[in-house]
């Protein structure tokens, strides 16, 4: 209950998202402890009467985690590094330090020595100083592609070319909806993928391509579903969409929406609570645009782009999605097996979801991660 409340108060999570985050953090602990027991049962092997070390930690691992999953990703990064025999310098996002502080307290009380696991509170400049320290032997990072590139350059500058960098960096995630799709199911999946967590997930849906034959019906149902969303205080169980993490993030979304409204057509914009102007609420919205090339960047919030396509242009659609350089999640809504097989084969993405939402990978069951600019 304490972590549920902290996720709500500090990170703006809804009650359902807060509960799911705690469950994911527990799943990470179980998963990595199982991996440690099975992979590292014996750190040695004997060859010609000589003992050889099979597994050895790298040293100090810098774990730099994001604010959008301040408990689950923070815990996952830290325990993965610890069970592999490393020490950890953990730097959570500056927006969510209290959750991280409570987690470290728990880990220390569970028996992990303070010298093995240390918490460092600070902003991006502090993170850069940690990575710049010659004693850091590897980095686990979740955040923007730009920062990931900067980390890689820093490691190379100090000739630490062999230092592992595990970076998960989001993307402009797309979904294809063909004319055979079950639209009621599709709309439910689109709503969850685009607007759950106020769109503040690296796996969230950003662009949905809808076959021209069903475009009008799709947008009609989308408007109706968006009209039902309840935006407001995440403390209340009936709230669907909570706030954006902070004012700078909200201002970035407002700037982005202003640009996209000049080149696209508004399909629907939700009614935000009266306190929107005073707090960090941002109204979920959907815009029709002509091409994914008009987007340029990931808008990390509840903004959905909708594009119409024709059946004969499907290959061109897949090519233009791949051309963006990202590759985290991709969705397909179709009842035609040959269509789903072709799209799955041709798309370059780490995770492909067929006839379901594009968020909520389950630890230990579905590996999660992207390629190219996404990981």
mmCIF file of C-alpha atoms in Angstrom:
data_model
loop_
_atom_site.group_PDB
_atom_site.id
_atom_site.type_symbol
_atom_site.label_atom_id
_atom_site.label_comp_id
_atom_site.label_asym_id
_atom_site.label_seq_id
_atom_site.Cartn_x
_atom_site.Cartn_y
_atom_site.Cartn_z
ATOM 1 C CA UNK A 1 0.000 0.000 0.000
ATOM 2 C CA UNK A 2 2.908 2.363 0.665
ATOM 3 C CA UNK A 3 4.369 1.804 -2.805
ATOM 4 C CA UNK A 4 0.944 2.140 -4.436
ATOM 5 C CA UNK A 5 0.551 5.529 -2.782
ATOM 6 C CA UNK A 6 4.084 6.599 -3.730
ATOM 7 C CA UNK A 7 3.536 5.624 -7.375
ATOM 8 C CA UNK A 8 0.343 7.688 -7.402
ATOM 9 C CA UNK A 9 1.734 10.734 -5.619
ATOM 10 C CA UNK A 10 5.231 10.908 -7.071
ATOM 11 C CA UNK A 11 4.763 9.463 -10.565
ATOM 12 C CA UNK A 12 1.084 10.283 -11.246
ATOM 13 C CA UNK A 13 0.164 6.605 -11.735
ATOM 14 C CA UNK A 14 -3.438 5.487 -11.681
ATOM 15 C CA UNK A 15 -4.305 2.897 -9.040
ATOM 16 C CA UNK A 16 -4.360 0.088 -11.609
ATOM 17 C CA UNK A 17 -0.996 1.130 -13.055
ATOM 18 C CA UNK A 18 0.530 1.403 -9.582
ATOM 19 C CA UNK A 19 -0.554 -2.132 -8.678
ATOM 20 C CA UNK A 20 0.743 -3.457 -12.016
ATOM 21 C CA UNK A 21 4.082 -1.734 -11.435
ATOM 22 C CA UNK A 22 4.566 -3.415 -8.055
ATOM 23 C CA UNK A 23 3.717 -6.791 -9.564
ATOM 24 C CA UNK A 24 6.282 -6.212 -12.324
ATOM 25 C CA UNK A 25 8.968 -5.274 -9.794
ATOM 26 C CA UNK A 26 8.283 -8.515 -7.915
ATOM 27 C CA UNK A 27 8.409 -10.440 -11.198
ATOM 28 C CA UNK A 28 11.845 -8.954 -11.977
ATOM 29 C CA UNK A 29 13.183 -10.068 -8.587
ATOM 30 C CA UNK A 30 11.866 -13.584 -9.100
ATOM 31 C CA UNK A 31 13.097 -13.776 -12.702
ATOM 32 C CA UNK A 32 16.667 -12.646 -12.036
ATOM 33 C CA UNK A 33 17.006 -14.728 -8.879
ATOM 34 C CA UNK A 34 15.937 -17.772 -10.896
ATOM 35 C CA UNK A 35 18.433 -16.875 -13.623
ATOM 36 C CA UNK A 36 21.182 -16.563 -11.021
ATOM 37 C CA UNK A 37 20.396 -19.966 -9.517
ATOM 38 C CA UNK A 38 20.252 -21.727 -12.880
ATOM 39 C CA UNK A 39 23.121 -19.998 -14.693
ATOM 40 C CA UNK A 40 25.514 -19.394 -11.838
ATOM 41 C CA UNK A 41 24.943 -22.549 -9.775
ATOM 42 C CA UNK A 42 28.706 -22.989 -9.767
ATOM 43 C CA UNK A 43 31.006 -20.113 -10.729
ATOM 44 C CA UNK A 44 33.839 -22.572 -11.377
ATOM 45 C CA UNK A 45 34.674 -25.539 -13.575
ATOM 46 C CA UNK A 46 37.629 -27.940 -13.381
ATOM 47 C CA UNK A 47 39.712 -28.469 -16.537
ATOM 48 C CA UNK A 48 42.757 -30.778 -16.279
ATOM 49 C CA UNK A 49 42.701 -30.495 -12.491
ATOM 50 C CA UNK A 50 42.763 -26.698 -12.787
ATOM 51 C CA UNK A 51 39.968 -24.550 -11.376
ATOM 52 C CA UNK A 52 38.743 -21.980 -13.906
ATOM 53 C CA UNK A 53 36.336 -19.133 -13.196
ATOM 54 C CA UNK A 54 33.195 -19.478 -15.344
ATOM 55 C CA UNK A 55 31.432 -16.252 -14.412
ATOM 56 C CA UNK A 56 32.789 -12.987 -13.130
ATOM 57 C CA UNK A 57 31.107 -9.617 -12.578
ATOM 58 C CA UNK A 58 32.260 -6.583 -14.553
ATOM 59 C CA UNK A 59 32.636 -4.303 -11.527
ATOM 60 C CA UNK A 60 30.652 -1.139 -10.870
ATOM 61 C CA UNK A 61 27.484 -0.955 -12.982
ATOM 62 C CA UNK A 62 25.709 2.396 -13.317
ATOM 63 C CA UNK A 63 21.933 1.845 -13.385
ATOM 64 C CA UNK A 64 20.165 4.949 -14.725
ATOM 65 C CA UNK A 65 16.403 4.495 -14.655
ATOM 66 C CA UNK A 66 13.418 6.543 -15.923
ATOM 67 C CA UNK A 67 10.516 8.222 -14.152
ATOM 68 C CA UNK A 68 7.761 6.459 -16.119
ATOM 69 C CA UNK A 69 8.437 3.119 -14.377
ATOM 70 C CA UNK A 70 10.205 4.369 -11.251
ATOM 71 C CA UNK A 71 9.734 1.129 -9.321
ATOM 72 C CA UNK A 72 9.713 -1.707 -11.875
ATOM 73 C CA UNK A 73 12.534 -0.611 -14.201
ATOM 74 C CA UNK A 74 14.604 0.685 -11.282
ATOM 75 C CA UNK A 75 14.317 -2.675 -9.497
ATOM 76 C CA UNK A 76 14.860 -4.659 -12.697
ATOM 77 C CA UNK A 77 18.083 -2.849 -13.569
ATOM 78 C CA UNK A 78 19.513 -3.107 -10.059
ATOM 79 C CA UNK A 79 18.750 -6.760 -9.335
ATOM 80 C CA UNK A 80 19.965 -7.875 -12.788
ATOM 81 C CA UNK A 81 23.342 -6.251 -12.131
ATOM 82 C CA UNK A 82 23.576 -7.544 -8.556
ATOM 83 C CA UNK A 83 22.830 -11.212 -9.264
ATOM 84 C CA UNK A 84 25.562 -11.236 -11.931
ATOM 85 C CA UNK A 85 28.135 -10.335 -9.298
ATOM 86 C CA UNK A 86 28.460 -6.598 -9.815
ATOM 87 C CA UNK A 87 28.262 -3.646 -7.481
ATOM 88 C CA UNK A 88 25.724 -0.963 -8.383
ATOM 89 C CA UNK A 89 25.562 2.820 -8.445
ATOM 90 C CA UNK A 90 21.847 3.445 -8.933
ATOM 91 C CA UNK A 91 20.636 6.831 -10.199
ATOM 92 C CA UNK A 92 16.857 7.141 -10.520
ATOM 93 C CA UNK A 93 15.143 9.912 -12.474
ATOM 94 C CA UNK A 94 15.175 13.214 -10.595
ATOM 95 C CA UNK A 95 11.358 13.314 -10.746
ATOM 96 C CA UNK A 96 10.923 10.106 -8.696
ATOM 97 C CA UNK A 97 13.664 9.826 -6.033
ATOM 98 C CA UNK A 98 11.453 8.861 -3.083
ATOM 99 C CA UNK A 99 10.352 5.562 -4.626
ATOM 100 C CA UNK A 100 13.986 4.690 -5.369
ATOM 101 C CA UNK A 101 15.047 5.651 -1.829
ATOM 102 C CA UNK A 102 12.408 3.353 -0.334
ATOM 103 C CA UNK A 103 13.491 0.481 -2.618
ATOM 104 C CA UNK A 104 17.149 0.850 -1.629
ATOM 105 C CA UNK A 105 16.139 0.915 2.039
ATOM 106 C CA UNK A 106 14.330 -2.390 1.546
ATOM 107 C CA UNK A 107 17.265 -3.957 -0.280
ATOM 108 C CA UNK A 108 19.724 -2.908 2.410
ATOM 109 C CA UNK A 109 17.429 -4.229 5.141
ATOM 110 C CA UNK A 110 17.155 -7.518 3.187
ATOM 111 C CA UNK A 111 20.913 -7.984 3.505
ATOM 112 C CA UNK A 112 22.519 -6.333 0.486
ATOM 113 C CA UNK A 113 25.557 -4.461 1.849
ATOM 114 C CA UNK A 114 25.547 -0.681 1.514
ATOM 115 C CA UNK A 115 28.979 -0.807 -0.123
ATOM 116 C CA UNK A 116 27.579 -3.094 -2.822
ATOM 117 C CA UNK A 117 24.507 -0.986 -3.647
ATOM 118 C CA UNK A 118 24.538 2.795 -3.451
ATOM 119 C CA UNK A 119 21.866 5.335 -4.371
ATOM 120 C CA UNK A 120 22.783 8.589 -6.101
ATOM 121 C CA UNK A 121 20.106 11.277 -6.326
ATOM 122 C CA UNK A 122 20.401 13.933 -9.010
ATOM 123 C CA UNK A 123 19.569 15.148 -12.505
ATOM 124 C CA UNK A 124 21.080 14.349 -15.883
ATOM 125 C CA UNK A 125 24.300 16.201 -15.084
ATOM 126 C CA UNK A 126 24.860 13.886 -12.133
ATOM 127 C CA UNK A 127 24.181 10.899 -14.393
ATOM 128 C CA UNK A 128 26.773 12.184 -16.867
ATOM 129 C CA UNK A 129 29.366 12.488 -14.086
ATOM 130 C CA UNK A 130 28.725 8.890 -13.012
ATOM 131 C CA UNK A 131 29.156 7.553 -16.554
ATOM 132 C CA UNK A 132 32.279 9.704 -16.972
ATOM 133 C CA UNK A 133 33.940 8.091 -13.937
ATOM 134 C CA UNK A 134 36.672 5.687 -15.048
ATOM 135 C CA UNK A 135 35.620 3.173 -12.366
ATOM 136 C CA UNK A 136 32.256 2.499 -14.045
ATOM 137 C CA UNK A 137 32.530 -0.832 -15.873
ATOM 138 C CA UNK A 138 29.114 -0.823 -17.550
ATOM 139 C CA UNK A 139 25.852 1.096 -17.880
ATOM 140 C CA UNK A 140 22.206 0.057 -17.885
ATOM 141 C CA UNK A 141 20.051 2.921 -19.149
ATOM 142 C CA UNK A 142 16.430 3.563 -20.040
ATOM 143 C CA UNK A 143 15.635 6.943 -21.618
ATOM 144 C CA UNK A 144 16.129 8.910 -24.816
ATOM 145 C CA UNK A 145 18.154 7.770 -27.816
ATOM 146 C CA UNK A 146 20.145 11.013 -27.654
ATOM 147 C CA UNK A 147 21.334 10.353 -24.102
ATOM 148 C CA UNK A 148 22.139 6.729 -24.968
ATOM 149 C CA UNK A 149 24.416 7.935 -27.774
ATOM 150 C CA UNK A 150 26.092 10.381 -25.381
ATOM 151 C CA UNK A 151 26.732 7.550 -22.897
ATOM 152 C CA UNK A 152 28.267 5.416 -25.638
ATOM 153 C CA UNK A 153 30.526 8.298 -26.711
ATOM 154 C CA UNK A 154 31.625 8.832 -23.103
ATOM 155 C CA UNK A 155 32.501 5.162 -22.645
ATOM 156 C CA UNK A 156 34.470 5.204 -25.908
ATOM 157 C CA UNK A 157 36.282 8.394 -24.910
ATOM 158 C CA UNK A 158 37.727 6.570 -21.909
ATOM 159 C CA UNK A 159 38.645 3.561 -24.075
ATOM 160 C CA UNK A 160 36.056 1.397 -22.326
ATOM 161 C CA UNK A 161 34.940 -0.170 -25.603
ATOM 162 C CA UNK A 162 34.220 -3.483 -23.892
ATOM 163 C CA UNK A 163 32.056 -1.927 -21.191
ATOM 164 C CA UNK A 164 28.493 -3.170 -21.749
ATOM 165 C CA UNK A 165 25.852 -0.544 -22.495
ATOM 166 C CA UNK A 166 22.301 -1.836 -22.278
ATOM 167 C CA UNK A 167 20.033 0.952 -23.507
ATOM 168 C CA UNK A 168 16.276 0.929 -24.076
ATOM 169 C CA UNK A 169 15.214 4.130 -25.756
ATOM 170 C CA UNK A 170 11.592 4.183 -26.960
ATOM 171 C CA UNK A 171 10.368 4.761 -30.475
ATOM 172 C CA UNK A 172 7.690 5.929 -32.882
ATOM 173 C CA UNK A 173 5.629 2.756 -32.512
ATOM 174 C CA UNK A 174 3.046 1.903 -35.174
ATOM 175 C CA UNK A 175 0.020 -0.370 -35.609
ATOM 176 C CA UNK A 176 -1.506 -1.629 -38.864
ATOM 177 C CA UNK A 177 -5.286 -2.167 -39.057
ATOM 178 C CA UNK A 178 -6.630 -3.871 -42.172
ATOM 179 C CA UNK A 179 -10.243 -4.132 -43.318
ATOM 180 C CA UNK A 180 -10.704 -7.599 -41.806
ATOM 181 C CA UNK A 181 -9.992 -6.426 -38.254
ATOM 182 C CA UNK A 182 -12.636 -6.628 -35.538
ATOM 183 C CA UNK A 183 -13.071 -2.908 -34.949
ATOM 184 C CA UNK A 184 -14.492 -3.061 -31.411
ATOM 185 C CA UNK A 185 -11.483 -5.089 -30.289
ATOM 186 C CA UNK A 186 -9.144 -2.873 -32.301
ATOM 187 C CA UNK A 187 -10.442 0.322 -30.695
ATOM 188 C CA UNK A 188 -10.023 -1.163 -27.209
ATOM 189 C CA UNK A 189 -6.424 -2.130 -28.024
ATOM 190 C CA UNK A 190 -5.675 1.258 -29.600
ATOM 191 C CA UNK A 191 -7.038 3.101 -26.555
ATOM 192 C CA UNK A 192 -4.929 1.061 -24.142
ATOM 193 C CA UNK A 193 -1.827 1.269 -26.302
ATOM 194 C CA UNK A 194 -1.992 5.011 -26.976
ATOM 195 C CA UNK A 195 -3.477 6.496 -23.806
ATOM 196 C CA UNK A 196 -2.825 4.211 -20.827
ATOM 197 C CA UNK A 197 -0.328 5.821 -18.427
ATOM 198 C CA UNK A 198 -1.130 9.100 -20.238
ATOM 199 C CA UNK A 199 0.872 7.740 -23.177
ATOM 200 C CA UNK A 200 4.057 7.837 -21.095
ATOM 201 C CA UNK A 201 5.356 4.395 -22.042
ATOM 202 C CA UNK A 202 8.242 3.665 -24.368
ATOM 203 C CA UNK A 203 6.088 0.912 -25.902
ATOM 204 C CA UNK A 204 3.033 3.161 -26.402
ATOM 205 C CA UNK A 205 1.277 3.405 -29.753
ATOM 206 C CA UNK A 206 2.100 6.634 -31.598
ATOM 207 C CA UNK A 207 0.874 5.990 -35.167
ATOM 208 C CA UNK A 208 -2.046 3.822 -36.291
ATOM 209 C CA UNK A 209 -2.416 3.023 -39.993
ATOM 210 C CA UNK A 210 -6.029 2.220 -40.920
ATOM 211 C CA UNK A 211 -7.102 0.737 -44.246
ATOM 212 C CA UNK A 212 -9.095 3.261 -46.246
ATOM 213 C CA UNK A 213 -12.150 0.972 -46.526
ATOM 214 C CA UNK A 214 -12.817 1.125 -42.758
ATOM 215 C CA UNK A 215 -11.280 4.505 -41.965
ATOM 216 C CA UNK A 216 -14.544 6.395 -41.367
ATOM 217 C CA UNK A 217 -15.968 3.685 -39.103
ATOM 218 C CA UNK A 218 -12.681 3.449 -37.203
ATOM 219 C CA UNK A 219 -12.588 7.195 -36.491
ATOM 220 C CA UNK A 220 -16.258 7.183 -35.463
ATOM 221 C CA UNK A 221 -15.611 4.477 -32.875
ATOM 222 C CA UNK A 222 -12.374 6.131 -31.763
ATOM 223 C CA UNK A 223 -14.183 9.400 -31.025
ATOM 224 C CA UNK A 224 -16.791 7.576 -28.972
ATOM 225 C CA UNK A 225 -14.191 5.684 -26.957
ATOM 226 C CA UNK A 226 -12.102 8.787 -26.280
ATOM 227 C CA UNK A 227 -15.216 10.640 -25.098
ATOM 228 C CA UNK A 228 -15.554 8.074 -22.292
ATOM 229 C CA UNK A 229 -12.084 8.648 -20.833
ATOM 230 C CA UNK A 230 -11.975 10.132 -17.333
ATOM 231 C CA UNK A 231 -8.987 12.433 -16.839
ATOM 232 C CA UNK A 232 -8.082 13.621 -13.382
ATOM 233 C CA UNK A 233 -6.685 12.851 -9.944
ATOM 234 C CA UNK A 234 -5.144 9.353 -10.086
ATOM 235 C CA UNK A 235 -5.983 8.823 -6.429
ATOM 236 C CA UNK A 236 -9.560 8.053 -7.490
ATOM 237 C CA UNK A 237 -10.205 4.548 -8.740
ATOM 238 C CA UNK A 238 -12.452 5.743 -11.598
ATOM 239 C CA UNK A 239 -9.646 7.828 -13.183
ATOM 240 C CA UNK A 240 -8.422 6.502 -16.538
ATOM 241 C CA UNK A 241 -5.751 9.084 -17.328
ATOM 242 C CA UNK A 242 -3.573 10.816 -14.762
ATOM 243 C CA UNK A 243 -1.199 13.758 -15.160
ATOM 244 C CA UNK A 244 1.938 14.242 -17.226
ATOM 245 C CA UNK A 245 5.051 13.825 -15.071
ATOM 246 C CA UNK A 246 5.961 17.536 -14.799
ATOM 247 C CA UNK A 247 5.542 20.974 -16.328
ATOM 248 C CA UNK A 248 8.490 20.778 -18.768
ATOM 249 C CA UNK A 249 7.099 17.513 -20.167
ATOM 250 C CA UNK A 250 3.641 19.068 -20.490
ATOM 251 C CA UNK A 251 5.080 22.120 -22.254
ATOM 252 C CA UNK A 252 6.920 19.870 -24.717
ATOM 253 C CA UNK A 253 3.623 18.130 -25.530
ATOM 254 C CA UNK A 254 1.828 21.454 -25.964
ATOM 255 C CA UNK A 255 4.548 22.660 -28.336
ATOM 256 C CA UNK A 256 4.390 19.422 -30.288
ATOM 257 C CA UNK A 257 0.585 19.488 -30.521
ATOM 258 C CA UNK A 258 0.687 23.044 -31.840
ATOM 259 C CA UNK A 259 2.991 21.917 -34.649
ATOM 260 C CA UNK A 260 1.003 18.778 -35.500
ATOM 261 C CA UNK A 261 -2.294 20.728 -35.472
ATOM 262 C CA UNK A 262 -0.922 22.925 -38.256
ATOM 263 C CA UNK A 263 -0.157 19.986 -40.557
ATOM 264 C CA UNK A 264 -2.824 17.482 -39.473
ATOM 265 C CA UNK A 265 -6.582 17.364 -38.892
ATOM 266 C CA UNK A 266 -7.976 16.984 -35.387
ATOM 267 C CA UNK A 267 -10.095 13.839 -35.006
ATOM 268 C CA UNK A 268 -10.894 14.235 -31.313
ATOM 269 C CA UNK A 269 -9.551 15.859 -28.163
ATOM 270 C CA UNK A 270 -10.699 14.815 -24.705
ATOM 271 C CA UNK A 271 -12.067 17.174 -22.098
ATOM 272 C CA UNK A 272 -9.421 17.676 -19.438
ATOM 273 C CA UNK A 273 -10.300 18.629 -15.839
ATOM 274 C CA UNK A 274 -10.643 22.276 -14.880
ATOM 275 C CA UNK A 275 -7.296 22.168 -13.059
ATOM 276 C CA UNK A 276 -5.474 21.408 -16.331
ATOM 277 C CA UNK A 277 -4.118 24.929 -16.530
ATOM 278 C CA UNK A 278 -2.732 24.748 -12.985
ATOM 279 C CA UNK A 279 -1.403 21.188 -12.924
ATOM 280 C CA UNK A 280 0.225 18.752 -15.297
ATOM 281 C CA UNK A 281 -2.823 17.337 -17.076
ATOM 282 C CA UNK A 282 -2.782 17.064 -20.841
ATOM 283 C CA UNK A 283 -5.863 16.172 -22.882
ATOM 284 C CA UNK A 284 -5.478 12.981 -24.945
ATOM 285 C CA UNK A 285 -5.924 13.783 -28.624
ATOM 286 C CA UNK A 286 -5.913 12.124 -32.046
ATOM 287 C CA UNK A 287 -4.853 13.786 -35.311
ATOM 288 C CA UNK A 288 -5.081 12.542 -38.874
ATOM 289 C CA UNK A 289 -1.816 13.080 -40.764
ATOM 290 C CA UNK A 290 -0.702 12.135 -44.265
ATOM 291 C CA UNK A 291 2.570 10.396 -43.479
ATOM 292 C CA UNK A 292 4.744 9.188 -40.608
ATOM 293 C CA UNK A 293 7.472 11.399 -42.096
ATOM 294 C CA UNK A 294 5.584 14.417 -40.718
ATOM 295 C CA UNK A 295 6.116 13.284 -37.138
ATOM 296 C CA UNK A 296 9.948 13.504 -36.863
ATOM 297 C CA UNK A 297 10.101 12.724 -33.126
ATOM 298 C CA UNK A 298 8.445 10.719 -30.383
ATOM 299 C CA UNK A 299 5.870 12.788 -28.490
ATOM 300 C CA UNK A 300 5.999 11.156 -25.054
ATOM 301 C CA UNK A 301 2.379 11.533 -24.095
ATOM 302 C CA UNK A 302 -1.246 10.834 -25.126
ATOM 303 C CA UNK A 303 -1.058 12.036 -28.734
ATOM 304 C CA UNK A 304 -2.164 9.560 -31.411
ATOM 305 C CA UNK A 305 -1.518 9.994 -35.139
ATOM 306 C CA UNK A 306 -3.902 8.286 -37.573
ATOM 307 C CA UNK A 307 -2.979 7.572 -41.198
ATOM 308 C CA UNK A 308 -5.124 6.096 -43.977
ATOM 309 C CA UNK A 309 -3.648 3.520 -46.357
ATOM 310 C CA UNK A 310 -4.806 1.370 -49.260
ATOM 311 C CA UNK A 311 -4.314 -2.380 -49.497
ATOM 312 C CA UNK A 312 -2.020 -2.159 -52.528
ATOM 313 C CA UNK A 313 0.328 0.208 -50.652
ATOM 314 C CA UNK A 314 1.041 -2.051 -47.679
ATOM 315 C CA UNK A 315 4.680 -2.626 -48.619
ATOM 316 C CA UNK A 316 5.263 1.115 -48.903
ATOM 317 C CA UNK A 317 3.740 1.558 -45.436
ATOM 318 C CA UNK A 318 6.061 -1.047 -43.911
ATOM 319 C CA UNK A 319 9.042 0.538 -45.662
ATOM 320 C CA UNK A 320 8.278 4.033 -44.378
ATOM 321 C CA UNK A 321 7.850 2.753 -40.809
ATOM 322 C CA UNK A 322 11.209 0.965 -41.007
ATOM 323 C CA UNK A 323 12.797 4.076 -42.510
ATOM 324 C CA UNK A 324 12.244 5.989 -39.261
ATOM 325 C CA UNK A 325 15.087 4.014 -37.696
ATOM 326 C CA UNK A 326 13.214 2.954 -34.550
ATOM 327 C CA UNK A 327 12.199 -0.589 -33.714
ATOM 328 C CA UNK A 328 10.566 -1.202 -30.349
ATOM 329 C CA UNK A 329 6.916 -2.287 -30.634
ATOM 330 C CA UNK A 330 4.622 -2.903 -33.601
ATOM 331 C CA UNK A 331 0.965 -3.927 -33.715
ATOM 332 C CA UNK A 332 -1.138 -5.767 -36.298
ATOM 333 C CA UNK A 333 -4.941 -5.985 -36.279
ATOM 334 C CA UNK A 334 -6.143 -8.480 -38.895
ATOM 335 C CA UNK A 335 -7.936 -11.800 -39.338
ATOM 336 C CA UNK A 336 -5.932 -12.659 -42.459
ATOM 337 C CA UNK A 337 -3.004 -14.898 -41.572
ATOM 338 C CA UNK A 338 -0.973 -14.179 -44.698
ATOM 339 C CA UNK A 339 -1.213 -10.436 -43.934
ATOM 340 C CA UNK A 340 -0.025 -10.846 -40.335
ATOM 341 C CA UNK A 341 2.802 -13.145 -41.410
ATOM 342 C CA UNK A 342 4.039 -10.737 -44.081
ATOM 343 C CA UNK A 343 3.850 -7.677 -41.827
ATOM 344 C CA UNK A 344 5.590 -9.516 -38.981
ATOM 345 C CA UNK A 345 8.348 -10.680 -41.308
ATOM 346 C CA UNK A 346 8.993 -7.338 -42.992
ATOM 347 C CA UNK A 347 8.823 -5.009 -39.989
ATOM 348 C CA UNK A 348 11.969 -4.306 -37.986
ATOM 349 C CA UNK A 349 10.802 -4.248 -34.373
ATOM 350 C CA UNK A 350 11.756 -6.062 -31.202
ATOM 351 C CA UNK A 351 8.176 -6.863 -30.217
ATOM 352 C CA UNK A 352 5.269 -7.592 -32.584
ATOM 353 C CA UNK A 353 1.736 -7.832 -31.170
ATOM 354 C CA UNK A 354 -1.080 -9.413 -33.173
ATOM 355 C CA UNK A 355 -4.732 -8.664 -32.301
ATOM 356 C CA UNK A 356 -3.947 -7.292 -28.845
ATOM 357 C CA UNK A 357 -2.597 -4.125 -27.260
ATOM 358 C CA UNK A 358 1.070 -3.147 -27.593
ATOM 359 C CA UNK A 359 1.904 -2.551 -23.927
ATOM 360 C CA UNK A 360 2.440 -4.686 -20.874
ATOM 361 C CA UNK A 361 5.123 -7.253 -21.707
ATOM 362 C CA UNK A 362 5.178 -9.952 -19.001
ATOM 363 C CA UNK A 363 8.506 -10.551 -17.253
ATOM 364 C CA UNK A 364 9.837 -14.075 -17.737
ATOM 365 C CA UNK A 365 7.297 -14.904 -20.443
ATOM 366 C CA UNK A 366 7.848 -12.324 -23.163
ATOM 367 C CA UNK A 367 11.310 -10.809 -23.682
ATOM 368 C CA UNK A 368 11.062 -7.044 -24.130
ATOM 369 C CA UNK A 369 13.403 -4.796 -26.087
ATOM 370 C CA UNK A 370 13.994 -3.044 -29.365
ATOM 371 C CA UNK A 371 16.593 -2.631 -32.074
ATOM 372 C CA UNK A 372 18.371 0.213 -33.894
ATOM 373 C CA UNK A 373 17.396 3.578 -32.301
ATOM 374 C CA UNK A 374 15.116 1.768 -29.850
ATOM 375 C CA UNK A 375 17.739 -0.378 -28.131
#
